[in-house]
mmCIF file of C-alpha atoms and ligand atoms in Angstrom:
data_model
loop_
_atom_site.group_PDB
_atom_site.id
_atom_site.type_symbol
_atom_site.label_atom_id
_atom_site.label_comp_id
_atom_site.label_asym_id
_atom_site.label_seq_id
_atom_site.Cartn_x
_atom_site.Cartn_y
_atom_site.Cartn_z
ATOM 1 C CA MET G 834 134.631 89.730 75.397
ATOM 2 C CA THR G 835 138.123 88.369 76.028
ATOM 3 C CA PRO G 836 139.983 90.397 78.668
ATOM 4 C CA SER G 837 142.459 91.547 76.024
ATOM 5 C CA LEU G 838 139.821 93.126 73.817
ATOM 6 C CA LYS G 839 139.040 96.549 75.200
ATOM 7 C CA LEU G 840 135.785 98.349 74.436
ATOM 8 C CA ASN G 841 137.187 100.362 71.501
ATOM 9 C CA LYS G 842 138.509 97.136 69.922
ATOM 10 C CA ASN G 843 135.033 95.633 70.106
ATOM 11 C CA GLN G 844 133.647 98.716 68.409
ATOM 12 C CA GLU G 845 136.255 98.399 65.648
ATOM 13 C CA ILE G 846 135.278 94.760 65.149
ATOM 14 C CA GLN G 847 131.595 95.664 65.013
ATOM 15 C CA GLN G 848 132.314 98.330 62.392
ATOM 16 C CA LEU G 849 134.109 95.722 60.279
ATOM 17 C CA LYS G 850 131.238 93.288 60.688
ATOM 18 C CA ASP G 851 128.726 95.965 59.682
ATOM 19 C CA THR G 852 130.587 96.609 56.424
ATOM 20 C CA SER G 853 130.086 94.252 53.503
ATOM 21 C CA TYR G 854 131.236 94.055 49.911
ATOM 22 C CA THR G 855 129.853 92.321 46.864
ATOM 23 C CA THR G 856 132.104 89.887 45.066
ATOM 24 C CA ARG G 857 131.996 87.383 42.221
ATOM 25 C CA ARG G 858 134.244 85.065 44.206
ATOM 26 C CA PRO G 859 132.798 82.133 46.170
ATOM 27 C CA THR G 860 132.322 82.851 49.858
ATOM 28 C CA VAL G 861 131.560 80.541 52.797
ATOM 29 C CA PRO G 862 128.533 81.733 54.827
ATOM 30 C CA ALA G 863 129.618 79.914 58.021
ATOM 31 C CA LEU G 864 133.000 81.669 57.942
ATOM 32 C CA GLU G 865 131.525 85.033 56.945
ATOM 33 C CA GLU G 866 129.412 84.770 60.089
ATOM 34 C CA VAL G 867 132.453 84.624 62.389
ATOM 35 C CA LEU G 868 134.801 86.843 60.355
ATOM 36 C CA TYR G 869 136.736 89.233 62.663
ATOM 37 C CA ASP G 870 135.258 87.710 65.862
ATOM 38 C CA PRO G 871 137.811 86.694 68.512
ATOM 39 C CA PHE G 872 137.804 83.028 69.507
ATOM 40 C CA PRO G 873 139.238 83.132 73.041
ATOM 41 C CA VAL G 874 142.259 80.904 73.769
ATOM 42 C CA LEU G 875 144.092 80.602 77.135
ATOM 43 C CA ASP G 876 143.597 83.555 79.493
ATOM 44 C CA TYR G 877 144.257 86.561 77.227
ATOM 45 C CA GLY G 878 144.784 85.001 73.809
ATOM 46 C CA PHE G 879 142.530 84.790 70.812
ATOM 47 C CA ILE G 880 142.307 83.827 67.162
ATOM 48 C CA ARG G 881 140.377 85.978 64.675
ATOM 49 C CA VAL G 882 139.773 85.096 61.032
ATOM 50 C CA ILE G 883 140.632 88.209 59.039
ATOM 51 C CA ASP G 884 140.302 86.973 55.465
ATOM 52 C CA TYR G 885 140.233 83.824 53.366
ATOM 53 C CA MET G 886 140.350 82.736 49.753
ATOM 54 C CA GLY G 887 138.500 79.743 48.317
ATOM 55 C CA ASP G 888 136.004 77.122 49.393
ATOM 56 C CA ASP G 889 135.780 73.326 48.923
ATOM 57 C CA GLY G 890 134.792 74.007 45.297
ATOM 58 C CA ALA G 891 138.073 75.863 44.687
ATOM 59 C CA ILE G 892 140.041 72.679 45.449
ATOM 60 C CA VAL G 893 137.907 70.678 43.036
ATOM 61 C CA GLN G 894 138.154 73.446 40.444
ATOM 62 C CA ALA G 895 141.950 73.467 40.636
ATOM 63 C CA ALA G 896 142.216 69.672 40.618
ATOM 64 C CA ARG G 897 140.139 69.501 37.439
ATOM 65 C CA VAL G 898 141.764 72.648 36.008
ATOM 66 C CA SER G 899 138.199 73.592 35.273
ATOM 67 C CA TYR G 900 136.839 76.603 33.373
ATOM 68 C CA GLY G 901 133.748 76.669 35.558
ATOM 69 C CA LYS G 902 133.004 76.556 39.231
ATOM 70 C CA GLY G 903 134.360 73.051 39.582
ATOM 71 C CA THR G 904 131.387 71.860 41.595
ATOM 72 C CA LYS G 905 129.200 69.237 39.946
ATOM 73 C CA MET G 906 127.601 67.463 42.871
ATOM 74 C CA VAL G 907 128.548 67.485 46.543
ATOM 75 C CA SER G 908 129.007 63.691 46.460
ATOM 76 C CA GLU G 909 131.435 63.979 43.515
ATOM 77 C CA ASP G 910 133.329 66.799 45.203
ATOM 78 C CA ARG G 911 133.544 64.798 48.405
ATOM 79 C CA GLY G 912 134.887 61.785 46.506
ATOM 80 C CA LEU G 913 137.491 63.838 44.669
ATOM 81 C CA ILE G 914 138.641 65.692 47.803
ATOM 82 C CA ASN G 915 138.943 62.366 49.651
ATOM 83 C CA TYR G 916 140.963 60.949 46.777
ATOM 84 C CA LEU G 917 143.323 63.946 46.710
ATOM 85 C CA MET G 918 143.826 63.800 50.476
ATOM 86 C CA ARG G 919 144.399 60.048 50.531
ATOM 87 C CA HIS G 920 146.968 60.180 47.732
ATOM 88 C CA HIS G 921 148.789 63.270 49.064
ATOM 89 C CA HIS G 922 147.899 65.140 45.903
ATOM 90 C CA SER G 923 148.453 68.336 47.812
ATOM 91 C CA THR G 924 148.767 71.173 45.315
ATOM 92 C CA PRO G 925 144.983 71.700 44.802
ATOM 93 C CA PHE G 926 144.806 72.401 48.549
ATOM 94 C CA GLU G 927 147.380 75.154 48.145
ATOM 95 C CA MET G 928 144.815 77.144 46.123
ATOM 96 C CA CYS G 929 142.972 78.119 49.321
ATOM 97 C CA GLU G 930 144.418 80.549 51.840
ATOM 98 C CA ILE G 931 143.407 81.953 55.197
ATOM 99 C CA LYS G 932 144.605 84.911 57.286
ATOM 100 C CA PHE G 933 144.362 85.158 61.063
ATOM 101 C CA HIS G 934 145.057 87.666 63.802
ATOM 102 C CA VAL G 935 146.461 85.703 66.748
ATOM 103 C CA LYS G 936 147.296 86.834 70.275
ATOM 104 C CA LEU G 937 149.538 84.296 72.016
ATOM 105 C CA PRO G 938 152.196 84.019 74.746
ATOM 106 C CA ILE G 939 155.745 84.569 73.454
ATOM 107 C CA PHE G 940 156.813 81.013 74.362
ATOM 108 C CA VAL G 941 153.936 79.651 72.238
ATOM 109 C CA ALA G 942 154.879 82.021 69.416
ATOM 110 C CA ARG G 943 158.408 80.544 69.448
ATOM 111 C CA GLN G 944 156.988 77.093 68.685
ATOM 112 C CA TRP G 945 154.448 78.431 66.190
ATOM 113 C CA ILE G 946 157.008 80.423 64.163
ATOM 114 C CA ARG G 947 158.902 77.200 63.382
ATOM 115 C CA HIS G 948 156.239 76.560 60.740
ATOM 116 C CA ARG G 949 158.099 78.341 57.978
ATOM 117 C CA THR G 950 155.498 78.040 55.265
ATOM 118 C CA ALA G 951 153.300 80.900 56.518
ATOM 119 C CA ASN G 952 153.495 84.673 56.132
ATOM 120 C CA VAL G 953 153.795 86.547 59.402
ATOM 121 C CA ASN G 954 153.722 90.116 60.580
ATOM 122 C CA GLU G 955 154.224 90.529 64.331
ATOM 123 C CA TYR G 956 153.290 93.363 66.672
ATOM 124 C CA SER G 957 156.371 95.533 67.045
ATOM 125 C CA ALA G 958 157.593 95.972 70.614
ATOM 126 C CA ARG G 959 160.277 98.286 69.164
ATOM 127 C CA TYR G 960 157.477 100.636 68.185
ATOM 128 C CA SER G 961 154.727 99.974 70.755
ATOM 129 C CA ILE G 962 154.441 99.093 74.438
ATOM 130 C CA LEU G 963 153.455 95.483 75.108
ATOM 131 C CA ASP G 964 150.178 94.941 76.970
ATOM 132 C CA LYS G 965 150.402 94.133 80.660
ATOM 133 C CA GLU G 966 149.031 90.661 79.978
ATOM 134 C CA PHE G 967 150.816 87.444 80.809
ATOM 135 C CA TYR G 968 149.746 83.810 80.704
ATOM 136 C CA MET G 969 149.003 82.058 83.974
ATOM 137 C CA PRO G 970 148.271 78.329 83.627
ATOM 138 C CA ASN G 971 145.080 76.940 85.103
ATOM 139 C CA PRO G 972 145.859 74.832 88.177
ATOM 140 C CA ASP G 973 144.926 71.659 86.255
ATOM 141 C CA GLN G 974 147.755 72.432 83.795
ATOM 142 C CA LEU G 975 150.381 72.868 86.506
ATOM 143 C CA ALA G 976 152.039 69.495 86.210
ATOM 144 C CA ALA G 977 155.402 68.117 87.265
ATOM 145 C CA GLN G 978 157.990 67.000 84.681
ATOM 146 C CA SER G 979 156.947 63.651 83.188
ATOM 147 C CA ALA G 980 159.104 60.733 84.338
ATOM 148 C CA THR G 981 158.614 58.888 81.039
ATOM 149 C CA ASN G 982 158.540 61.651 78.420
ATOM 150 C CA ARG G 983 161.252 64.310 78.502
ATOM 151 C CA GLN G 984 159.026 66.658 76.497
ATOM 152 C CA GLY G 985 155.905 66.127 78.578
ATOM 153 C CA ARG G 986 154.036 66.628 81.806
ATOM 154 C CA GLY G 987 153.296 64.167 84.574
ATOM 155 C CA GLN G 988 151.288 64.411 87.792
ATOM 156 C CA VAL G 989 149.389 67.630 88.434
ATOM 157 C CA LEU G 990 150.892 69.707 91.249
ATOM 158 C CA GLU G 991 148.677 70.133 94.248
ATOM 159 C CA GLY G 992 148.238 72.201 97.382
ATOM 160 C CA LYS G 993 151.122 74.418 98.438
ATOM 161 C CA ASP G 994 153.342 73.277 95.539
ATOM 162 C CA ALA G 995 150.798 74.598 93.041
ATOM 163 C CA THR G 996 150.206 77.799 95.020
ATOM 164 C CA ARG G 997 153.948 78.476 95.213
ATOM 165 C CA VAL G 998 154.384 78.066 91.425
ATOM 166 C CA LEU G 999 151.467 80.385 90.700
ATOM 167 C CA ASP G 1000 152.813 82.955 93.163
ATOM 168 C CA LEU G 1001 156.280 82.845 91.563
ATOM 169 C CA LEU G 1002 154.893 83.179 88.044
ATOM 170 C CA ARG G 1003 152.688 86.118 88.989
ATOM 171 C CA GLU G 1004 155.362 87.895 91.072
ATOM 172 C CA ASP G 1005 158.039 87.520 88.398
ATOM 173 C CA ALA G 1006 155.741 88.717 85.618
ATOM 174 C CA LEU G 1007 154.496 91.727 87.585
ATOM 175 C CA ARG G 1008 157.958 92.718 88.793
ATOM 176 C CA ALA G 1009 159.351 92.455 85.278
ATOM 177 C CA TYR G 1010 156.537 94.638 83.933
ATOM 178 C CA ASP G 1011 157.126 97.233 86.689
ATOM 179 C CA HIS G 1012 160.789 97.354 85.661
ATOM 180 C CA TYR G 1013 159.787 97.518 81.983
ATOM 181 C CA GLU G 1014 157.647 100.602 82.721
ATOM 182 C CA GLU G 1015 160.413 102.116 84.846
ATOM 183 C CA MET G 1016 162.977 101.648 82.082
ATOM 184 C CA LEU G 1017 160.566 103.025 79.481
ATOM 185 C CA ASN G 1018 159.607 105.831 81.863
ATOM 186 C CA GLU G 1019 156.078 105.252 80.548
ATOM 187 C CA ASP G 1020 153.148 103.220 81.780
ATOM 188 C CA ALA G 1021 151.137 100.726 79.723
ATOM 189 C CA SER G 1022 148.919 103.557 78.423
ATOM 190 C CA GLY G 1023 151.904 105.627 77.299
ATOM 191 C CA ASN G 1024 151.800 108.192 80.175
ATOM 192 C CA ILE G 1025 155.226 109.572 81.136
ATOM 193 C CA LEU G 1026 156.173 108.551 84.686
ATOM 194 C CA ASP G 1027 158.922 111.099 85.416
ATOM 195 C CA PRO G 1028 159.214 114.107 83.089
ATOM 196 C CA ASN G 1029 162.754 114.805 84.381
ATOM 197 C CA ARG G 1030 164.463 111.709 83.044
ATOM 198 C CA PRO G 1031 164.719 110.004 79.674
ATOM 199 C CA GLY G 1032 163.234 106.557 79.131
ATOM 200 C CA LEU G 1033 165.071 103.639 77.572
ATOM 201 C CA ALA G 1034 164.221 102.789 73.959
ATOM 202 C CA ARG G 1035 161.276 100.380 73.624
ATOM 203 C CA GLU G 1036 163.400 97.953 71.593
ATOM 204 C CA LEU G 1037 165.717 97.535 74.603
ATOM 205 C CA ALA G 1038 163.315 97.838 77.530
ATOM 206 C CA ARG G 1039 161.252 94.871 76.299
ATOM 207 C CA MET G 1040 164.079 92.382 76.809
ATOM 208 C CA ASN G 1041 163.394 91.791 80.503
ATOM 209 C CA LEU G 1042 159.827 90.552 79.926
ATOM 210 C CA PRO G 1043 159.276 86.826 80.492
ATOM 211 C CA THR G 1044 158.034 84.636 77.662
ATOM 212 C CA ASN G 1045 154.588 84.249 79.196
ATOM 213 C CA TYR G 1046 153.799 87.842 78.064
ATOM 214 C CA TYR G 1047 151.501 88.002 75.081
ATOM 215 C CA THR G 1048 152.474 89.036 71.584
ATOM 216 C CA GLN G 1049 150.261 89.288 68.492
ATOM 217 C CA TRP G 1050 150.602 88.679 64.809
ATOM 218 C CA TYR G 1051 148.857 88.359 61.509
ATOM 219 C CA TRP G 1052 149.436 84.886 60.123
ATOM 220 C CA LYS G 1053 148.530 83.837 56.583
ATOM 221 C CA ILE G 1054 148.925 80.318 55.292
ATOM 222 C CA ASP G 1055 147.721 78.104 52.445
ATOM 223 C CA LEU G 1056 145.426 75.199 53.199
ATOM 224 C CA HIS G 1057 148.009 72.476 52.610
ATOM 225 C CA ASN G 1058 150.411 73.910 55.188
ATOM 226 C CA PHE G 1059 147.527 74.904 57.472
ATOM 227 C CA MET G 1060 146.466 71.245 57.721
ATOM 228 C CA HIS G 1061 150.094 70.267 58.332
ATOM 229 C CA PHE G 1062 150.237 72.778 61.200
ATOM 230 C CA ILE G 1063 146.995 71.425 62.697
ATOM 231 C CA SER G 1064 148.085 67.804 62.398
ATOM 232 C CA LEU G 1065 151.345 68.520 64.282
ATOM 233 C CA ARG G 1066 150.029 70.977 66.839
ATOM 234 C CA ALA G 1067 146.565 69.546 67.625
ATOM 235 C CA ASP G 1068 148.289 66.219 68.243
ATOM 236 C CA SER G 1069 148.532 64.882 71.791
ATOM 237 C CA HIS G 1070 152.368 65.206 71.644
ATOM 238 C CA ALA G 1071 152.156 68.965 71.192
ATOM 239 C CA GLN G 1072 152.393 71.165 74.272
ATOM 240 C CA TYR G 1073 148.970 71.999 75.741
ATOM 241 C CA GLU G 1074 149.412 75.747 75.282
ATOM 242 C CA ILE G 1075 149.861 75.514 71.491
ATOM 243 C CA ARG G 1076 147.459 72.580 71.171
ATOM 244 C CA VAL G 1077 144.531 74.678 72.375
ATOM 245 C CA TYR G 1078 145.220 77.160 69.559
ATOM 246 C CA ALA G 1079 145.458 74.319 67.010
ATOM 247 C CA GLU G 1080 142.142 72.931 68.234
ATOM 248 C CA VAL G 1081 140.447 76.271 67.563
ATOM 249 C CA LEU G 1082 142.082 76.375 64.115
ATOM 250 C CA ARG G 1083 140.736 72.873 63.436
ATOM 251 C CA GLU G 1084 137.209 74.083 64.295
ATOM 252 C CA ILE G 1085 137.675 77.013 61.941
ATOM 253 C CA LEU G 1086 138.770 74.592 59.190
ATOM 254 C CA LYS G 1087 135.517 72.686 59.769
ATOM 255 C CA MET G 1088 133.449 75.870 59.285
ATOM 256 C CA TRP G 1089 135.439 76.979 56.268
ATOM 257 C CA LEU G 1090 135.788 73.752 54.254
ATOM 258 C CA PRO G 1091 133.468 71.018 55.557
ATOM 259 C CA LEU G 1092 134.338 68.455 52.847
ATOM 260 C CA THR G 1093 138.079 68.981 53.237
ATOM 261 C CA TYR G 1094 137.721 68.795 57.011
ATOM 262 C CA GLU G 1095 135.956 65.411 56.710
ATOM 263 C CA ALA G 1096 138.724 64.053 54.480
ATOM 264 C CA PHE G 1097 141.422 65.515 56.734
ATOM 265 C CA ILE G 1098 139.969 63.958 59.888
ATOM 266 C CA ASP G 1099 139.606 60.583 58.103
HETATM 267 C C1 FAD F 1273 155.754 67.630 69.240
HETATM 268 C C2 FAD F 1273 156.821 68.502 68.639
HETATM 269 C C3 FAD F 1273 158.064 68.592 69.266
HETATM 270 C C4 FAD F 1273 159.072 69.390 68.722
HETATM 271 N N1 FAD F 1273 160.279 69.495 69.350
HETATM 272 C C5 FAD F 1273 161.245 70.293 68.842
HETATM 273 C C6 FAD F 1273 162.520 70.443 69.484
HETATM 274 O O1 FAD F 1273 162.781 69.836 70.510
HETATM 275 N N2 FAD F 1273 163.436 71.277 68.932
HETATM 276 C C7 FAD F 1273 163.202 71.962 67.772
HETATM 277 O O2 FAD F 1273 164.062 72.702 67.315
HETATM 278 N N3 FAD F 1273 162.018 71.836 67.138
HETATM 279 C C8 FAD F 1273 161.040 71.039 67.632
HETATM 280 N N4 FAD F 1273 159.830 70.948 66.986
HETATM 281 C C9 FAD F 1273 159.614 71.726 65.764
HETATM 282 C C10 FAD F 1273 159.709 70.834 64.505
HETATM 283 O O3 FAD F 1273 161.012 70.291 64.381
HETATM 284 C C11 FAD F 1273 159.375 71.652 63.243
HETATM 285 O O4 FAD F 1273 160.320 72.699 63.120
HETATM 286 C C12 FAD F 1273 157.995 72.279 63.306
HETATM 287 O O5 FAD F 1273 157.041 71.341 63.733
HETATM 288 C C13 FAD F 1273 157.615 72.815 61.909
HETATM 289 O O6 FAD F 1273 157.366 71.690 61.087
HETATM 290 P P1 FAD F 1273 157.670 71.714 59.538
HETATM 291 O O7 FAD F 1273 159.100 72.036 59.258
HETATM 292 O O8 FAD F 1273 157.149 70.421 58.978
HETATM 293 O O9 FAD F 1273 156.695 72.920 59.062
HETATM 294 P P2 FAD F 1273 156.930 74.048 57.965
HETATM 295 O O10 FAD F 1273 158.119 74.860 58.273
HETATM 296 O O11 FAD F 1273 155.611 74.750 57.800
HETATM 297 O O12 FAD F 1273 157.239 73.240 56.662
HETATM 298 C C14 FAD F 1273 156.220 72.448 56.044
HETATM 299 C C15 FAD F 1273 156.907 71.419 55.171
HETATM 300 O O13 FAD F 1273 157.613 72.107 54.130
HETATM 301 C C16 FAD F 1273 158.846 71.436 53.865
HETATM 302 N N5 FAD F 1273 159.950 72.348 54.154
HETATM 303 C C17 FAD F 1273 159.879 73.597 54.697
HETATM 304 N N6 FAD F 1273 161.082 74.152 54.757
HETATM 305 C C18 FAD F 1273 161.949 73.239 54.271
HETATM 306 C C19 FAD F 1273 163.340 73.200 54.089
HETATM 307 N N7 FAD F 1273 164.132 74.226 54.423
HETATM 308 N N8 FAD F 1273 163.894 72.103 53.540
HETATM 309 C C20 FAD F 1273 163.136 71.038 53.189
HETATM 310 N N9 FAD F 1273 161.805 70.993 53.348
HETATM 311 C C21 FAD F 1273 161.222 72.072 53.875
HETATM 312 C C22 FAD F 1273 158.878 70.211 54.745
HETATM 313 O O14 FAD F 1273 158.315 69.128 54.047
HETATM 314 C C23 FAD F 1273 157.971 70.583 55.885
HETATM 315 O O15 FAD F 1273 157.398 69.475 56.574
HETATM 316 C C24 FAD F 1273 158.819 70.141 67.512
HETATM 317 C C25 FAD F 1273 157.574 70.030 66.901
HETATM 318 C C26 FAD F 1273 156.572 69.240 67.443
HETATM 319 C C27 FAD F 1273 155.232 69.164 66.758
#
């Protein structure tokens, strides 16, 4: 269980997993197996697959504009998918879609949202109170500014330098959350702190929280743009904190569409 998934959330997930539907549409057993499960990322984050449309055969079917399933033989499908990928014949890949529930630090969400070709619905901090969960880097990720790359990290901080940074991050995040609760006049569970004074509106109180606090969203994207996202964000130039999400997404792609994954990695 990731720390951010409380007991009742696990029960909700189990209920979803215990429910099944019959369908005439192709499904992918490997993805069905992990549907709704949280893949942990960073300290409180996760990625859950909520829904998907299409399999490798759907790409072949669309490319051939076929009346049938599209699949003749795996070797033929593999060849065609490789050909499409190599020649940037991208529209057949847009026939598949996938929907995720993602929990991520706000500063990672700011990079992620730049990918405009997805559909997003974010947790509303105007309506709800944000969880008291903030990202703290592992000590091996606490690096100094790179001397050669203005967008990168250099030597890992050690000893008292690392301890001081971790202390500052923790203190700032906790103090900001205390002030958030004080302004709201509510705690994280929604209990009123002082019945004799009004709280500030949630849409305003949230503004003092640092960007290492976690937000959540549903994110739906077609396969073409999904691969584009992975290729940019699983790349070594991407910041570690978004790269680890992209690496999980790449593993999910492998489970979902093994032939497409092979061609993509090639
Ligand atoms: C390593 C790295 C460093 C970065 N640094 C910065 C930075 O310093 N500052 C910053 O602001 N951003 C930065 N970005 C974000 C980057 O500029 C892109 O905004 C982000 O990667 C989304 O890429 P995209 O536009 O290709 O994706 P999407 O928005 O998903 O678009 C996918 C594709 O659709 C097409 N498309 C979408 N919208 C349009 C449009 N309006 N017009 C024409 N074609 C369109 C393009 O072909 C595009 O590649 C960085 C990204 C990376 C990976």
